[in-house]
């Protein structure tokens, strides 16, 4: 097949949480890979075999494939058989999709796309993006998509913390602009993915990804709503969920301080903006999840009011356990709101977060937070915080929105 030999060059555009693992895995599978990023410091780090993001196993793999000469990074694209676009797709202030990074990536690769090349968009995108922002952007005048150049969407599905396993093991949904585009893209993914490669069209693939993350958002919202209503009725929501989930057809997710990360709280807006009148449930779920951090702040301040000059200890700032990723983190939002409230002294501890990222907050060791806190808030369930018990925190009142310590039967837990 023209342009797609087993050892052909792959150009991965965007070297973040999705693009860099993808580039490294392709290089390990024997491809010659050039990763492209507009951030020179990221490019330089990768070319030294280093990684600026925290993801288990990624630093070793990048060091290995860079040393073997199969992965290099650059600020400029190169001519390649396959282009994979893994750039961010955030939402604007008004919650409409911001496709500027996708358009910029398409424009950047345009001079390098030769006849027979395959261009795949992995970024989570609203329906129509693969056609309008990618195909229309990269195809030279007179060329026909599906004959001269092949364009498809294959949404990334990797879970931060398990990216290296999931990028290879997950089933993938591949949707081309034409059937031939789908076929070319599916053959590319079949060459390194062990999961099933499922074929469809580009618009369906775009919608599938948005449905996956919206499904999760709606279901977390249900758990969060449940936790807020149960707390007013003297019932432990975690026990309610545990018991309800023993029904063969019930599987409620877990409440927490809110929904963070750059995906679950963002992607549902792409569905909303495509059909505002037809997305009541999705919009309500977003509102419920967005309201949860403030509910937790209220619980903490109510507990702090009972104490004189209280010290409030916040455990965890990242959006979920095992990562230092602070993007849209409800834990960080709660800690900052408490800090700004001026009610007592706020101390924070997160072993995965560099203090310099939050110069407004007072960091302390776990031992110091435990020793000094009058109110202790369990925000991000890092494994380092599991197994704590009243013996660790003494008389402190505990607020535990994730139910992490409920097993330890703490007196005074809110
Ligand atoms: N959360 C809860 N309760 C739960 C599960 C999660 O409060 O029961 C919270 C987490 O604490 C976190 C947020 O939701 O703040 C999101 O975490 P997550 O683990 O659900 O998802 P992400 O954002 O790390 O990754 C998701 C994944 N999508 C789905 O599981 C449907 C991943 O597969 C996607 O590739 C990723 O979004 C993405 O990039 O779109």
Coordinates of C-alpha atoms and ligand atoms in Angstrom, one line a residue:
X1 CA 0.0 0.0 0.0
X2 CA 1.4 3.3 -1.0
X3 CA 2.8 5.5 1.8
X4 CA 2.2 3.0 4.6
X5 CA 5.0 0.5 4.8
X6 CA 5.5 -1.1 8.2
X7 CA 8.6 1.1 8.8
X8 CA 7.2 4.3 7.2
X9 CA 7.7 7.6 8.9
X10 CA 5.0 8.8 11.3
X11 CA 4.7 12.4 12.3
X12 CA 2.8 12.9 15.6
X13 CA 1.7 16.6 16.1
X14 CA 1.2 17.6 19.8
X15 CA 3.5 15.9 22.4
X16 CA 1.2 16.0 25.5
X17 CA -0.5 13.3 27.5
X18 CA -1.8 11.7 24.3
X19 CA 0.7 12.4 21.6
X20 CA 3.9 11.6 23.4
X21 CA 2.9 8.1 24.6
X22 CA 1.5 7.4 21.1
X23 CA 4.8 8.5 19.5
X24 CA 6.8 6.4 21.9
X25 CA 4.7 3.3 21.5
X26 CA 4.9 3.7 17.6
X27 CA 8.6 4.0 17.9
X28 CA 8.8 0.9 20.1
X29 CA 6.7 -0.9 17.4
X30 CA 9.5 -0.2 14.9
X31 CA 8.3 3.0 13.3
X32 CA 10.5 6.0 12.6
X33 CA 8.7 8.7 14.5
X34 CA 9.1 12.5 14.5
X35 CA 7.1 14.2 17.3
X36 CA 6.2 17.8 16.8
X37 CA 5.4 20.4 19.4
X38 CA 5.3 24.2 19.4
X39 CA 6.9 24.3 22.9
X40 CA 10.7 24.3 22.3
X41 CA 11.4 23.3 25.9
X42 CA 9.3 20.1 25.4
X43 CA 11.1 19.3 22.2
X44 CA 14.5 19.8 23.8
X45 CA 13.6 17.6 26.8
X46 CA 12.4 14.8 24.6
X47 CA 15.5 14.9 22.4
X48 CA 17.5 14.5 25.6
X49 CA 15.3 11.5 26.4
X50 CA 13.4 13.3 29.1
X51 CA 9.7 13.7 29.8
X52 CA 8.0 16.7 31.4
X53 CA 4.7 15.0 32.3
X54 CA 4.1 12.4 35.0
X55 CA 2.8 9.1 33.5
X56 CA 3.9 5.7 34.8
X57 CA 6.6 4.0 32.5
X58 CA 6.7 6.9 30.0
X59 CA 10.1 8.3 31.0
X60 CA 11.8 4.9 30.6
X61 CA 10.1 4.3 27.2
X62 CA 10.9 7.7 25.8
X63 CA 14.6 7.4 27.0
X64 CA 14.8 4.0 25.3
X65 CA 13.3 5.0 21.9
X66 CA 15.2 8.3 21.7
X67 CA 18.5 6.5 22.5
X68 CA 17.6 3.9 19.8
X69 CA 17.2 6.7 17.3
X70 CA 13.5 5.9 16.5
X71 CA 11.9 8.9 18.1
X72 CA 13.0 12.5 17.7
X73 CA 11.2 15.7 18.4
X74 CA 11.0 18.9 16.4
X75 CA 9.1 22.2 16.3
X76 CA 8.6 21.7 12.6
X77 CA 6.7 18.9 10.9
X78 CA 8.4 16.6 8.4
X79 CA 7.3 14.7 5.3
X80 CA 5.7 11.5 6.5
X81 CA 3.5 8.6 5.5
X82 CA 1.2 9.1 8.4
X83 CA 0.3 12.3 10.4
X84 CA -1.4 11.9 13.8
X85 CA -2.8 15.1 15.3
X86 CA -3.0 15.0 19.1
X87 CA -3.5 18.7 19.9
X88 CA -5.8 20.2 22.6
X89 CA -9.4 21.0 22.0
X90 CA -10.5 23.1 24.9
X91 CA -13.7 25.1 25.3
X92 CA -13.8 28.9 25.0
X93 CA -15.1 31.2 27.7
X94 CA -18.6 30.9 26.2
X95 CA -18.2 27.1 26.2
X96 CA -18.1 26.8 22.5
X97 CA -15.4 24.5 21.1
X98 CA -11.9 26.1 20.6
X99 CA -10.6 24.4 17.4
X100 CA -7.7 26.8 16.9
X101 CA -5.1 24.2 17.8
X102 CA -6.6 21.7 15.3
X103 CA -6.7 24.3 12.6
X104 CA -3.1 25.4 13.3
X105 CA -1.9 21.8 13.3
X106 CA -3.6 21.1 9.9
X107 CA -2.0 24.3 8.5
X108 CA 1.4 23.3 9.9
X109 CA 1.4 19.9 8.2
X110 CA -0.1 21.0 4.9
X111 CA 3.2 21.7 3.1
X112 CA 4.5 18.2 4.2
X113 CA 1.5 16.1 3.1
X114 CA 2.4 14.1 0.0
X115 CA 0.2 12.0 -2.3
X116 CA -0.9 8.8 -0.5
X117 CA -0.4 10.2 3.0
X118 CA -2.8 9.4 5.9
X119 CA -3.8 12.1 8.3
X120 CA -5.6 11.1 11.5
X121 CA -7.2 13.4 14.0
X122 CA -7.0 11.9 17.6
X123 CA -8.1 15.1 19.5
X124 CA -11.6 14.9 21.0
X125 CA -13.7 17.0 18.6
X126 CA -17.2 18.1 17.8
X127 CA -19.0 16.4 14.9
X128 CA -17.8 17.8 11.6
X129 CA -14.2 18.8 12.7
X130 CA -12.4 16.1 10.8
X131 CA -13.9 17.3 7.6
X132 CA -13.9 21.1 8.2
X133 CA -10.8 21.7 10.2
X134 CA -8.6 18.8 9.0
X135 CA -9.6 17.6 5.5
X136 CA -10.5 21.0 4.2
X137 CA -7.3 22.4 5.8
X138 CA -4.7 19.9 4.6
X139 CA -5.8 18.9 1.1
X140 CA -4.1 20.8 -1.7
X141 CA -6.3 22.3 -4.5
X142 CA -7.3 19.6 -7.0
X143 CA -6.7 16.6 -4.7
X144 CA -9.5 14.2 -3.8
X145 CA -9.8 13.0 -0.2
X146 CA -10.0 9.2 -0.3
X147 CA -8.0 8.9 -3.5
X148 CA -5.0 11.2 -3.2
X149 CA -4.8 11.7 0.5
X150 CA -6.6 9.9 3.3
X151 CA -8.2 11.6 6.4
X152 CA -9.8 10.0 9.4
X153 CA -10.8 10.5 13.0
X154 CA -9.7 8.0 15.7
X155 CA -10.4 9.5 19.1
X156 CA -8.0 8.9 21.8
X157 CA -9.4 6.9 24.8
X158 CA -6.5 6.6 27.1
X159 CA -6.9 7.0 30.9
X160 CA -4.2 9.1 32.5
X161 CA -2.3 6.8 34.8
X162 CA -2.7 3.8 32.5
X163 CA -1.8 5.4 29.2
X164 CA 0.9 3.0 28.0
X165 CA -1.4 -0.1 28.5
X166 CA -4.5 1.6 27.1
X167 CA -2.9 3.1 24.0
X168 CA -2.2 -0.4 22.8
X169 CA -4.9 -2.5 24.5
X170 CA -8.1 -0.5 24.1
X171 CA -10.5 -1.1 21.3
X172 CA -10.3 1.8 18.8
X173 CA -13.0 3.5 16.8
X174 CA -11.8 4.6 13.3
X175 CA -14.0 6.8 11.1
X176 CA -12.8 8.1 7.7
X177 CA -14.1 10.9 5.5
X178 CA -14.6 8.1 2.9
X179 CA -14.6 4.3 3.2
X180 CA -11.1 4.1 1.7
X181 CA -9.9 6.6 4.4
X182 CA -11.4 4.4 7.1
X183 CA -9.7 1.4 5.6
X184 CA -6.3 3.1 5.5
X185 CA -6.6 4.4 9.0
X186 CA -7.8 1.0 10.4
X187 CA -4.8 -0.7 8.8
X188 CA -2.5 1.8 10.5
X189 CA -4.1 1.2 14.0
X190 CA -4.2 -2.6 13.4
X191 CA -0.4 -2.5 13.0
X192 CA 0.2 -1.6 16.6
X193 CA -3.0 -1.9 18.6
X194 CA -3.9 -5.2 20.2
X195 CA -7.6 -4.2 20.9
X196 CA -10.2 -4.4 18.2
X197 CA -10.2 -1.7 15.5
X198 CA -13.8 -0.8 14.8
X199 CA -14.7 0.9 11.5
X200 CA -17.3 3.7 11.0
X201 CA -17.5 7.2 9.4
X202 CA -15.8 10.3 10.8
X203 CA -18.9 12.0 12.2
X204 CA -20.0 8.9 14.1
X205 CA -16.4 8.4 15.5
X206 CA -16.5 12.1 16.7
X207 CA -19.9 11.5 18.4
X208 CA -18.8 8.2 20.0
X209 CA -16.0 9.9 21.9
X210 CA -18.2 12.7 23.2
X211 CA -20.8 10.2 24.3
X212 CA -18.2 8.2 26.3
X213 CA -17.1 11.2 28.3
X214 CA -20.6 12.6 28.7
X215 CA -21.8 9.2 29.9
X216 CA -19.2 9.4 32.6
X217 CA -20.0 13.0 33.5
X218 CA -23.7 12.3 33.8
X219 CA -23.1 9.2 36.0
X220 CA -20.6 11.0 38.3
X221 CA -23.2 13.8 38.6
X222 CA -25.7 11.3 39.8
X223 CA -23.3 10.1 42.4
X224 CA -22.5 13.7 43.4
X225 CA -26.1 14.6 43.7
X226 CA -26.8 11.6 45.8
X227 CA -23.9 12.5 48.1
X228 CA -25.3 16.0 48.6
X229 CA -28.8 14.8 49.3
X230 CA -27.7 12.0 51.6
X231 CA -25.5 14.3 53.7
X232 CA -28.6 16.2 54.7
X233 CA -30.4 13.0 55.8
X234 CA -27.8 11.4 58.0
X235 CA -27.2 8.6 55.6
X236 CA -23.7 7.5 54.4
X237 CA -23.9 7.9 50.6
X238 CA -21.0 5.5 50.1
X239 CA -22.8 2.7 51.9
X240 CA -26.0 3.5 49.9
X241 CA -24.0 3.2 46.6
X242 CA -22.2 0.0 47.8
X243 CA -25.5 -1.7 48.6
X244 CA -27.4 -0.4 45.5
X245 CA -24.6 -1.7 43.3
X246 CA -25.3 -5.2 44.6
X247 CA -28.3 -5.1 42.3
X248 CA -27.4 -6.9 39.1
X249 CA -28.3 -3.9 36.9
X250 CA -27.1 -1.0 39.0
X251 CA -23.6 0.5 38.9
X252 CA -23.5 4.0 40.5
X253 CA -20.1 5.7 40.2
X254 CA -18.4 7.4 43.2
X255 CA -18.9 10.9 44.5
X256 CA -16.0 13.2 45.0
X257 CA -15.1 16.9 45.3
X258 CA -16.2 17.5 41.7
X259 CA -15.0 16.5 38.2
X260 CA -11.6 17.5 37.0
X261 CA -9.2 16.9 34.2
X262 CA -9.2 18.3 30.7
X263 CA -11.8 15.8 29.3
X264 CA -14.8 14.8 31.3
X265 CA -15.7 18.4 32.4
X266 CA -15.0 19.8 28.9
X267 CA -16.2 17.4 26.2
X268 CA -19.9 17.4 27.2
X269 CA -19.9 21.1 26.2
X270 CA -19.1 20.0 22.6
X271 CA -22.4 18.0 22.5
X272 CA -24.3 20.9 24.2
X273 CA -23.0 23.5 21.7
X274 CA -24.0 21.3 18.8
X275 CA -27.6 21.1 20.1
X276 CA -28.3 23.3 23.1
X277 CA -32.1 22.5 23.1
X278 CA -31.6 18.8 23.0
X279 CA -29.1 18.4 25.8
X280 CA -30.9 19.2 29.1
X281 CA -29.5 16.2 30.9
X282 CA -26.0 16.8 29.9
X283 CA -26.2 20.5 30.9
X284 CA -27.7 19.6 34.2
X285 CA -24.9 17.1 34.9
X286 CA -22.3 19.7 34.2
X287 CA -24.0 22.1 36.6
X288 CA -24.2 19.5 39.4
X289 CA -20.6 18.5 39.0
X290 CA -19.4 22.1 38.8
X291 CA -21.4 22.9 42.0
X292 CA -19.7 20.1 44.0
X293 CA -16.5 21.9 45.0
X294 CA -18.5 24.8 46.6
X295 CA -20.6 22.3 48.5
X296 CA -17.3 20.8 49.9
X297 CA -16.1 24.3 50.8
X298 CA -19.3 24.8 52.7
X299 CA -18.8 21.6 54.7
X300 CA -15.3 22.5 55.6
X301 CA -16.1 26.1 56.6
X302 CA -19.0 24.8 58.8
X303 CA -16.6 22.5 60.6
X304 CA -13.9 25.2 60.9
X305 CA -16.4 27.6 62.5
X306 CA -16.5 25.3 65.6
X307 CA -12.8 25.9 66.2
X308 CA -10.7 28.8 67.4
X309 CA -8.2 30.0 64.7
X310 CA -8.5 26.7 62.9
X311 CA -5.8 25.1 60.8
X312 CA -7.4 23.5 57.7
X313 CA -5.3 20.7 56.2
X314 CA -6.0 19.9 52.5
X315 CA -4.7 16.5 51.3
X316 CA -4.3 16.4 47.5
X317 CA -4.5 19.1 44.9
X318 CA -4.4 17.0 41.6
X319 CA -7.6 16.2 39.8
X320 CA -7.3 12.5 40.6
X321 CA -5.1 10.0 42.4
X322 CA -1.6 9.1 41.2
X323 CA -1.0 12.2 39.1
X324 CA 0.2 15.8 39.6
X325 CA -2.1 17.0 36.9
X326 CA -3.9 20.2 38.1
X327 CA -6.0 20.9 35.1
X328 CA -9.5 21.9 36.1
X329 CA -8.8 20.2 39.4
X330 CA -11.7 20.5 41.9
X331 CA -9.3 19.7 44.7
X332 CA -7.2 22.7 43.8
X333 CA -10.4 24.8 43.5
X334 CA -11.5 23.8 47.0
X335 CA -8.0 24.5 48.5
X336 CA -7.9 27.9 46.9
X337 CA -11.4 28.9 47.9
X338 CA -10.6 27.9 51.6
X339 CA -7.4 29.8 51.4
X340 CA -9.1 32.9 50.1
X341 CA -11.9 32.7 52.6
X342 CA -9.6 33.9 55.3
X343 CA -11.2 31.4 57.8
X344 CA -8.1 30.1 59.6
X345 CA -4.8 28.9 58.2
X346 CA -4.8 26.5 55.2
X347 CA -2.0 24.0 54.7
X348 CA -1.8 21.7 51.7
X349 CA 0.0 18.5 50.9
X350 CA 0.3 16.7 47.5
X351 CA 3.4 14.5 46.9
X352 CA 2.8 14.7 43.1
X353 CA 2.6 18.5 42.8
X354 CA 5.5 20.9 42.5
X355 CA 5.0 23.7 45.1
X356 CA 6.0 26.3 42.5
X357 CA 2.9 25.5 40.5
X358 CA 0.8 26.9 43.4
X359 CA 2.8 29.8 44.9
X360 CA -0.4 31.1 46.6
X361 CA -0.8 28.0 48.8
X362 CA 1.2 27.0 51.9
X363 CA 2.7 23.5 51.4
X364 CA 3.6 21.2 54.3
X365 CA 4.7 17.6 54.8
X366 CA 2.0 15.0 55.4
X367 CA 3.2 14.6 59.0
X368 CA 2.9 18.4 59.7
X369 CA -0.5 18.6 58.1
X370 CA -1.7 15.7 60.2
X371 CA -0.2 17.1 63.4
X372 CA -1.4 20.7 63.0
X373 CA -4.9 20.4 61.4
X374 CA -8.1 21.1 63.3
X375 CA -10.1 20.3 60.1
X376 CA -8.7 17.8 57.6
X377 CA -10.0 17.6 54.1
X378 CA -9.4 14.5 51.9
X379 CA -9.5 15.9 48.4
X380 CA -7.4 13.6 46.1
X381 CA -7.1 10.0 47.1
X382 CA -3.4 9.5 46.4
X383 CA -2.3 6.1 47.7
X384 CA 0.0 8.0 50.2
X385 CA -3.2 9.1 52.0
X386 CA -4.8 5.7 52.2
X387 CA -4.7 3.9 55.4
X388 CA -4.8 7.0 57.6
X389 CA -7.0 6.8 60.6
X390 CA -8.0 8.7 63.7
X391 CA -4.6 7.6 65.2
X392 CA -3.0 9.7 62.4
X393 CA -5.2 12.9 62.8
X394 CA -6.1 12.9 66.5
X395 CA -9.0 15.3 67.3
X396 CA -9.3 16.9 63.8
X397 CA -12.7 16.9 62.2
X398 CA -12.5 15.1 58.9
X399 CA -14.3 16.0 55.7
X400 CA -13.9 13.2 53.2
X401 CA -15.8 13.8 50.0
X402 CA -14.3 10.7 48.3
X403 CA -15.2 8.4 51.2
X404 CA -11.5 7.3 51.3
X405 CA -11.4 6.9 55.0
X406 CA -14.9 5.7 55.8
X407 CA -13.6 2.2 56.5
X408 CA -11.5 3.6 59.4
X409 CA -14.7 4.5 61.3
X410 CA -13.5 7.9 62.3
X411 CA -15.4 9.7 65.0
X412 CA -16.3 13.2 63.9
X413 CA -16.2 12.6 60.2
X414 CA -18.6 14.9 58.2
Ligands
LIG1 N1 -14.4 10.9 39.2 C1 -15.4 10.9 40.2 N2 -16.1 9.7 40.4 C2 -15.9 8.6 39.7 C3 -14.9 8.6 38.6 C4 -14.2 9.8 38.4 O1 -15.6 11.9 40.9 O2 -16.5 7.6 40.0 C5 -13.7 12.1 38.9 C6 -12.2 12.0 39.1 O3 -11.8 12.2 40.4 C7 -11.7 13.1 38.2 C8 -12.7 13.1 37.0 O4 -13.9 12.5 37.5 O5 -11.7 14.4 38.8 C9 -12.3 12.5 35.7 O6 -11.5 11.4 36.0 P1 -11.7 10.0 35.2 O7 -10.8 9.0 35.7 O8 -13.1 9.6 35.1 O9 -11.3 10.4 33.7 P2 -10.1 11.1 32.9 O10 -10.5 12.6 32.7 O11 -8.8 10.9 33.6 O12 -10.1 10.3 31.5 C10 -11.2 10.3 30.8 C11 -11.5 8.8 30.3 N3 -12.8 8.7 29.8 C12 -13.7 7.8 30.3 O13 -13.5 7.0 31.2 C13 -15.0 7.7 29.6 C14 -10.4 8.4 29.3 O14 -10.7 7.1 28.8 C15 -10.4 9.4 28.2 O15 -9.4 9.0 27.2 C16 -10.1 10.8 28.7 O16 -11.1 11.1 29.6 C17 -9.9 11.7 27.6 O17 -8.8 12.1 27.3 O18 -11.0 12.1 27.0

